[in-house]
mmCIF file of C-alpha atoms and ligand atoms in Angstrom:
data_model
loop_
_atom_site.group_PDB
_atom_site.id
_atom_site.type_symbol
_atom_site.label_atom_id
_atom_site.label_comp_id
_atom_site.label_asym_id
_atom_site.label_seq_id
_atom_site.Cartn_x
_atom_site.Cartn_y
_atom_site.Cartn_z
ATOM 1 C CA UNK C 1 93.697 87.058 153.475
ATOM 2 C CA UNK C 2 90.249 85.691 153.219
ATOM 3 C CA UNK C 3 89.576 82.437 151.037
ATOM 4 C CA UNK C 4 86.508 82.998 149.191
ATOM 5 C CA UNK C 5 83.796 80.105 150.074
ATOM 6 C CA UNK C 6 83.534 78.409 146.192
ATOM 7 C CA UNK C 7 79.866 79.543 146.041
ATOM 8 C CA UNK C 8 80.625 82.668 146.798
ATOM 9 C CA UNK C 9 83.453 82.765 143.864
ATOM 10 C CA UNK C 10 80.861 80.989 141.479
ATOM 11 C CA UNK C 11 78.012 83.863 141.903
ATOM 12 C CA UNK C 12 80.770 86.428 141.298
ATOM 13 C CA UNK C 13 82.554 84.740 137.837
ATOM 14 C CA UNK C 14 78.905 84.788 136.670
ATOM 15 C CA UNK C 15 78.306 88.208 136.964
ATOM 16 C CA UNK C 16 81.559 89.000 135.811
ATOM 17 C CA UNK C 17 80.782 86.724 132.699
ATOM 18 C CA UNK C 18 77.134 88.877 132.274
ATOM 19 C CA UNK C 19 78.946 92.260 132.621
ATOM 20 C CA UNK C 20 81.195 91.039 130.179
ATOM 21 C CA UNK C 21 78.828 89.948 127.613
ATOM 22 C CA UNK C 22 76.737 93.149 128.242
ATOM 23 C CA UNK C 23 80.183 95.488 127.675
ATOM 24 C CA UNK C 24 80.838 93.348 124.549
ATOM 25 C CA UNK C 25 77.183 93.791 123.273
ATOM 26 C CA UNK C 26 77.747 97.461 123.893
ATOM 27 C CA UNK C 27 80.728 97.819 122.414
ATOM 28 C CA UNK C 28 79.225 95.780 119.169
ATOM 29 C CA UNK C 29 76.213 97.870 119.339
ATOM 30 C CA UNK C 30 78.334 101.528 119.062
ATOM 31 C CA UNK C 31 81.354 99.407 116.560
ATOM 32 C CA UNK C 32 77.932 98.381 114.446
ATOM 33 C CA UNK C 33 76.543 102.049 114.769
ATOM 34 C CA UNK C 34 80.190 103.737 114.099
ATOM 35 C CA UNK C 35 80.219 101.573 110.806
ATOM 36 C CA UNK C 36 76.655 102.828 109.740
ATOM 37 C CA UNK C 37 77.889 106.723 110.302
ATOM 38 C CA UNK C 38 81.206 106.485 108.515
ATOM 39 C CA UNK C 39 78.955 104.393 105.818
ATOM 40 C CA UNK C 40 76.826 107.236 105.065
ATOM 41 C CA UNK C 41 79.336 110.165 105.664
ATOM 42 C CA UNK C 42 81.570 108.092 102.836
ATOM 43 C CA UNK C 43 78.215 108.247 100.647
ATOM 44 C CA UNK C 44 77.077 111.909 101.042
ATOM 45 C CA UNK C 45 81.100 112.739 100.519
ATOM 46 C CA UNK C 46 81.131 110.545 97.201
ATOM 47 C CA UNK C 47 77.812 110.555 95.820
ATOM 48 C CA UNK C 48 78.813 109.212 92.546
ATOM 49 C CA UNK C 49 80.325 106.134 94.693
ATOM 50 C CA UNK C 50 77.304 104.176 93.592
ATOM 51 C CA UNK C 51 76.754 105.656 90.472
ATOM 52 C CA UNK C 52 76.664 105.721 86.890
ATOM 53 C CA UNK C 53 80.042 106.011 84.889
ATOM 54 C CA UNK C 54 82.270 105.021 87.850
ATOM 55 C CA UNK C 55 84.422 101.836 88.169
ATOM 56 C CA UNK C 56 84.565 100.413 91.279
ATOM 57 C CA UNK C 57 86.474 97.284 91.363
ATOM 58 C CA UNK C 58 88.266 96.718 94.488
ATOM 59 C CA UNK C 59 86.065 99.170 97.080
ATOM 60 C CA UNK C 60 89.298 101.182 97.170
ATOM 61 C CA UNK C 61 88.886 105.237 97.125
ATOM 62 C CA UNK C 62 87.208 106.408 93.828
ATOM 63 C CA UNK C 63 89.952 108.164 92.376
ATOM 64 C CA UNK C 64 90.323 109.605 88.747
ATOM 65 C CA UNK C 65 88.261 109.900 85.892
ATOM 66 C CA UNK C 66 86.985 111.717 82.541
ATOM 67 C CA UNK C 67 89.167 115.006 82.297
ATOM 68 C CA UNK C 68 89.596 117.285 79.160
ATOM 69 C CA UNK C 69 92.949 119.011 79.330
ATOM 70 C CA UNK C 70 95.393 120.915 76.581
ATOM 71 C CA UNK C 71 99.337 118.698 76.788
ATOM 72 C CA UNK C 72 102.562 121.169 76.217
ATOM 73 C CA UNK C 73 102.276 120.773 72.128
ATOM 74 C CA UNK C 74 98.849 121.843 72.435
ATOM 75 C CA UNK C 75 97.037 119.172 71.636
ATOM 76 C CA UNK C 76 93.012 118.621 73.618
ATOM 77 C CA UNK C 77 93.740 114.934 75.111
ATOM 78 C CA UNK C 78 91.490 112.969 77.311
ATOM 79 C CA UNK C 79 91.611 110.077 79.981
ATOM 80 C CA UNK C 80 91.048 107.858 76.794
ATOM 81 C CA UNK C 81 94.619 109.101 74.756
ATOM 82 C CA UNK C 82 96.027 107.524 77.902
ATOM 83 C CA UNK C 83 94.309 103.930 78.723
ATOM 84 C CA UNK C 84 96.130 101.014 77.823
ATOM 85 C CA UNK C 85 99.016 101.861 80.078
ATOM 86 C CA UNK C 86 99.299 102.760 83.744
ATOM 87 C CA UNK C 87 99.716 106.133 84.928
ATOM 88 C CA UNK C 88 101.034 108.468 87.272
ATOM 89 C CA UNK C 89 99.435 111.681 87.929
ATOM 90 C CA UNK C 90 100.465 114.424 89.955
ATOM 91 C CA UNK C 91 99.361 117.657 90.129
ATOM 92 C CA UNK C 92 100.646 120.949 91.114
ATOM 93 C CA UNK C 93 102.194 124.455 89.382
ATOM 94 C CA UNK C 94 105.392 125.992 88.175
ATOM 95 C CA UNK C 95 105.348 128.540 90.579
ATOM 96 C CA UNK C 96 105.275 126.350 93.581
ATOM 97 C CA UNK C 97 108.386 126.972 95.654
ATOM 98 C CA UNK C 98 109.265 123.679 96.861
ATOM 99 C CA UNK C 99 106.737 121.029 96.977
ATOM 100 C CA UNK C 100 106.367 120.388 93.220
ATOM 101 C CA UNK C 101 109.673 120.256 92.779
ATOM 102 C CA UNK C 102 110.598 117.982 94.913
ATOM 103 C CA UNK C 103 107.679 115.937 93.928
ATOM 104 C CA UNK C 104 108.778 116.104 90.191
ATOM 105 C CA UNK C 105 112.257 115.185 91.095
ATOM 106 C CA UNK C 106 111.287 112.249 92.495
ATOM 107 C CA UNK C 107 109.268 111.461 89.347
ATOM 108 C CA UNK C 108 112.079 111.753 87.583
ATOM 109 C CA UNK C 109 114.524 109.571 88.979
ATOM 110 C CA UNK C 110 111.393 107.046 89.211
ATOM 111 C CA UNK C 111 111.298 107.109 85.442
ATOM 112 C CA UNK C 112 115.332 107.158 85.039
ATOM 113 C CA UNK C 113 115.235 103.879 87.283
ATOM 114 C CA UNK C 114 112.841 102.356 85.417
ATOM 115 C CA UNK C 115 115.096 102.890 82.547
ATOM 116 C CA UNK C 116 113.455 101.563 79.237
ATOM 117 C CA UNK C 117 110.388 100.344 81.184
ATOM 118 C CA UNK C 118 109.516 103.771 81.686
ATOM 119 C CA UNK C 119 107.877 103.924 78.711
ATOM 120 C CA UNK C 120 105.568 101.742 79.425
ATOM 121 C CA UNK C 121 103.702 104.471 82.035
ATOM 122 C CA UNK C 122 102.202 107.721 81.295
ATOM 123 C CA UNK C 123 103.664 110.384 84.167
ATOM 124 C CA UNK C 124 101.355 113.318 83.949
ATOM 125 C CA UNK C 125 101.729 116.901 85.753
ATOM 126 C CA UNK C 126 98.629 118.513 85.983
ATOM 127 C CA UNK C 127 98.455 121.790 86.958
ATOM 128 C CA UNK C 128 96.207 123.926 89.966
ATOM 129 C CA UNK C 129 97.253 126.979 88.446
ATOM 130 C CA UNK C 130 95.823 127.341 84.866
ATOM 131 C CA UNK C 131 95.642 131.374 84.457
ATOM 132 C CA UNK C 132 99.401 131.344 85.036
ATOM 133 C CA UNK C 133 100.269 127.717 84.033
ATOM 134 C CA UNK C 134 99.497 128.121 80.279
ATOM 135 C CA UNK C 135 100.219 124.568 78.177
ATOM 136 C CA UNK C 136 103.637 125.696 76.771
ATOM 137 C CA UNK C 137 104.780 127.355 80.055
ATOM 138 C CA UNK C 138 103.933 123.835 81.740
ATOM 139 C CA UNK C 139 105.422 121.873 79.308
ATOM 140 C CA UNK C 140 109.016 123.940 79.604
ATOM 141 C CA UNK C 141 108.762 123.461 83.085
ATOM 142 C CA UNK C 142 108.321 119.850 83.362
ATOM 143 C CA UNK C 143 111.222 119.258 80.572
ATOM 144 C CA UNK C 144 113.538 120.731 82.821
ATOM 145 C CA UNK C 145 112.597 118.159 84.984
ATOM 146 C CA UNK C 146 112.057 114.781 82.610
ATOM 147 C CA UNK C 147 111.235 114.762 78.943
ATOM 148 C CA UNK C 148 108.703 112.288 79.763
ATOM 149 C CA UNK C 149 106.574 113.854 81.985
ATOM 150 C CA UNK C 150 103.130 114.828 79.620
ATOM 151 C CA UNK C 151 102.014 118.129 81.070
ATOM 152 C CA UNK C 152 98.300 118.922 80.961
ATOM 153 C CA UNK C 153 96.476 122.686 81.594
ATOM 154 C CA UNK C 154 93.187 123.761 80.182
ATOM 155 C CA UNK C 155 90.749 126.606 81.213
ATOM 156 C CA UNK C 156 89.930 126.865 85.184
ATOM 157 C CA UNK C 157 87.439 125.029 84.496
ATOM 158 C CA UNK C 158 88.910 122.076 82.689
ATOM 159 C CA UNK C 159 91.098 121.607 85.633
ATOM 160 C CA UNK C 160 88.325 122.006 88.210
ATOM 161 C CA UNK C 161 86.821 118.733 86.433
ATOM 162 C CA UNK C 162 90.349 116.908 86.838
ATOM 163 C CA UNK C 163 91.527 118.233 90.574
ATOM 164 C CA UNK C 164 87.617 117.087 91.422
ATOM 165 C CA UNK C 165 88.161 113.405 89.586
ATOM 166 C CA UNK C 166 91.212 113.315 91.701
ATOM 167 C CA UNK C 167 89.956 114.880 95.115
ATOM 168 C CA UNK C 168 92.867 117.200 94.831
ATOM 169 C CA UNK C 169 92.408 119.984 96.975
ATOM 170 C CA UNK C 170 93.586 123.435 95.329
ATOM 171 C CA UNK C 171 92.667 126.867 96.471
ATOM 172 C CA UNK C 172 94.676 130.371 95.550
ATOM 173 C CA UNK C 173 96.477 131.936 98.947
ATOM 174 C CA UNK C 174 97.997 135.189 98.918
ATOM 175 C CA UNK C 175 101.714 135.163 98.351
ATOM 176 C CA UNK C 176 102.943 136.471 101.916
ATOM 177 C CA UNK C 177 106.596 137.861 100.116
ATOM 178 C CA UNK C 178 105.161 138.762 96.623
ATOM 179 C CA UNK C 179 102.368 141.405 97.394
ATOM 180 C CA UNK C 180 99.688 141.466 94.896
ATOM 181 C CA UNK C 181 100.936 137.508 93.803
ATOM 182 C CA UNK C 182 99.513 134.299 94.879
ATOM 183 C CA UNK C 183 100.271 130.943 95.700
ATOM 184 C CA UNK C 184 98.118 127.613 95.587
ATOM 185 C CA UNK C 185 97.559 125.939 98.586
ATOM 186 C CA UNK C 186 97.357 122.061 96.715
ATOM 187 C CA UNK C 187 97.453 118.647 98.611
ATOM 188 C CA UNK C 188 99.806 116.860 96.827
ATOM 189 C CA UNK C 189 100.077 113.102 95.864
ATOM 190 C CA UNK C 190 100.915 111.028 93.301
ATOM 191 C CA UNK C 191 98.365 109.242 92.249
ATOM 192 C CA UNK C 192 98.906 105.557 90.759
ATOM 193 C CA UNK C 193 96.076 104.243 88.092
ATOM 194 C CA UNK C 194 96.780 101.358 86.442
ATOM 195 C CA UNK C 195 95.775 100.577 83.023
ATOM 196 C CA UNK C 196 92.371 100.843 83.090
ATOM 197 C CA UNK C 197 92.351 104.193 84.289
ATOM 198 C CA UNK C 198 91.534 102.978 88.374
ATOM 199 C CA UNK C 199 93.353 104.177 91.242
ATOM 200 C CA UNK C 200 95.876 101.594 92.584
ATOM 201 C CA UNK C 201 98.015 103.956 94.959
ATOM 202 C CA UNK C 202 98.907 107.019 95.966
ATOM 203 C CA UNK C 203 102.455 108.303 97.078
ATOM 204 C CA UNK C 204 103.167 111.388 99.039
ATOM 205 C CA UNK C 205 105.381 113.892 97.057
ATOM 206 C CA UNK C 206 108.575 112.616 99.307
ATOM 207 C CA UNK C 207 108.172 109.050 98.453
ATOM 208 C CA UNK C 208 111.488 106.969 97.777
ATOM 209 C CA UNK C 209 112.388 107.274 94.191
ATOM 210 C CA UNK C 210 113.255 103.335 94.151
ATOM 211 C CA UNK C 211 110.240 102.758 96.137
ATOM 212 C CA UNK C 212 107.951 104.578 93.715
ATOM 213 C CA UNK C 213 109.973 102.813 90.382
ATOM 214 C CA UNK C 214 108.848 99.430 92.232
ATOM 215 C CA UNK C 215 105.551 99.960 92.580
ATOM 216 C CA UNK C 216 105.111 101.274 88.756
ATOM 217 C CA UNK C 217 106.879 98.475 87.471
ATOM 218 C CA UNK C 218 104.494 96.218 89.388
ATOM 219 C CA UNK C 219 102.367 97.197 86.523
ATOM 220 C CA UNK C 220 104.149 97.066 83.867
HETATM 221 NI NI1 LIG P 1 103.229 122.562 94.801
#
């Protein structure tokens, strides 16, 4: 082994230090440029971001808003009949096989954990199906789940303007063991607003039932 002569070592460390700074100017220069890209993707993806009649608070995602919707006694109720009070909105259809259910269970036992508290929220069950999902059909469907649970259809193009507010995506699949019948192909998340109407969380449809009670009551 060869001992370096100090010079020597000196001329190296301070190229070593210069390709350093260069990689770190690079690496600035394409984090700086990533940042701009992602900016303006974000922008042409929510062009109301910046807009009129949006809240933004916190810079979290904008999600929710106006919606125009028929409940299960058939009463036309808005965003408005619900501000005041936090709510949790999920959205989905009866004919859903196992995702909404499971989803609506958990709800459920949310709102029996919360015990009396749970009045204090407004669970909602919108659904992605409104030609089969009529108001009354909904509303039997999410009784047999929790008499709490508001559930809100409207023409397909009522529920456009909600699954839109929400970014929920919902598109009709054929059902694969019903010929001639069809499924909808719907993300699905619970969606926490708080009492002003802005987004707060969102769960998946397997959150913890205790979990999901927690972060309502944080609230309430
Ligand atoms: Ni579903």
């Amino acid at each position: 082994m060869t001992k370096k002569n100090p010079s020597e070592t000196k001329a190296s460390g301070t190229a070593t230090v210069a390709r350093a700074s260069r990689k770190t100017l690079l690496l600035a220069l394409i984090v700086g440029l990533a940042a701009g890209v992602m900016t303006a993707v974000f922008l042409l993806a929510n062009p109301n971001s910046s807009g009129v009649g949006q809240t933004e608070t916190t810079g979290k995602a904008l999600i929710g808003g106006p919606f125009a919707l028929t409940d299960q006694t058939g009463k036309r109720v808005t965003e408005k009949d619900f501000a005041g009070r936090p709510m949790l909105v999920y959205f989905g259809f009866t004919n859903c096989p196992d995702v909404c259910p499971a989803g609506l269970q958990v709800i459920a036992a949310a709102l029996d954990r919360l015990g009396h508290k749970a009045k204090g929220v407004s669970p909602i069950f919108i659904t992605v199906d409104p030609e089969r999902d009529t108001p009354e059909l909904l509303g039997k469907y999410v009784a047999s789940f929790h008499s709490g649970i508001v559930a809100l259809s409207g023409s397909p193009e009522d529920v456009a303007v909600a699954t839109k507010a929400y970014r929920v995506y919902a598109k009709k699949a054929p059902d694969a063991e019903r010929p001639g019948e069809y499924n909808v192909d719907h993300s699905s998340f619970m969606y926490l607003m708080n009492a002003n109407g802005e987004f707060v969380k969102h769960f998946p449809h397997s959150v913890d039932a205790n979990q999901l009670a927690d972060e309502v009551a944080k609230l309430l």
